[in-house]
Amino acid sequence: MPIIYKCRHCTKEIGRLDHQIVESTMLGFDQLTTKEKEDMIKYKTNGDVEITSICESCEDTLGHNPHYHELDFFIQ
């Protein structure tokens, strides 16, 4: 059951954990609200867990273009 981190903007894979057993508290999931968990954590039918976050490139782009925060998607 890999845990795959993907960017919510460009969908690039940021990272991957291939451990068999990982506690959610070690990943900080216990710090998220219920709404944040619903938005960020997706359980795939093949057993993978996909976490949406933001990659460094998209974070840099948002930093230089703060008005992009108003958009649902800024990468086309």
XYZ file of C-alpha atoms in Angstrom:
76
model
C 0.000 0.000 0.000
C 2.112 2.922 -1.179
C 1.336 6.432 -0.039
C 1.772 8.741 -3.019
C 2.093 12.506 -2.679
C 0.949 14.484 -5.734
C 0.719 18.188 -6.454
C -2.855 19.421 -6.527
C -2.002 21.899 -9.284
C 0.295 20.160 -11.772
C -0.386 16.531 -10.627
C 3.373 15.813 -10.534
C 4.359 13.063 -8.108
C 6.168 14.752 -5.220
C 7.081 11.648 -3.269
C 6.185 8.103 -2.360
C 6.292 5.940 0.758
C 6.342 2.215 0.093
C 6.275 1.025 3.704
C 3.827 -1.713 4.619
C 2.842 -0.113 7.924
C 2.842 3.631 8.537
C 1.007 5.306 11.386
C -1.069 8.309 10.406
C 0.304 10.248 13.365
C 3.824 9.865 11.947
C 2.599 11.556 8.752
C 0.797 14.329 10.611
C -2.678 13.297 9.503
C -3.887 13.705 13.079
C -3.164 17.447 12.753
C -5.631 17.834 9.871
C -9.287 18.743 10.247
C -11.929 16.379 8.911
C -12.476 18.687 5.918
C -8.731 18.825 5.186
C -8.544 15.026 5.323
C -11.478 14.740 2.906
C -9.825 17.208 0.518
C -6.281 15.834 0.713
C -6.466 12.070 1.264
C -7.874 9.746 -1.387
C -8.028 5.962 -1.026
C -7.650 4.268 -4.410
C -9.321 0.973 -5.323
C -5.924 -0.712 -5.729
C -5.060 0.047 -2.087
C -2.859 3.075 -2.752
C -3.322 6.206 -0.690
C -2.954 9.458 -2.615
C -2.190 12.674 -0.758
C -2.628 15.977 -2.565
C -0.230 18.711 -1.587
C 1.762 21.336 -3.488
C 5.139 20.948 -5.180
C 7.957 23.473 -4.841
C 7.499 24.734 -8.400
C 3.800 25.492 -7.961
C 4.418 26.988 -4.520
C 7.034 29.300 -6.068
C 4.627 30.258 -8.866
C 1.908 31.094 -6.327
C 4.429 33.132 -4.343
C 5.252 35.237 -7.392
C 1.624 35.472 -8.531
C -0.562 35.797 -5.413
C -3.684 36.471 -7.503
C -3.478 32.825 -8.661
C -4.826 31.815 -5.242
C -8.235 32.980 -6.474
C -8.204 30.357 -9.232
C -9.109 26.682 -8.871
C -6.457 25.807 -11.459
C -3.677 28.053 -12.696
C -1.739 25.529 -14.812
C -3.177 24.864 -18.236
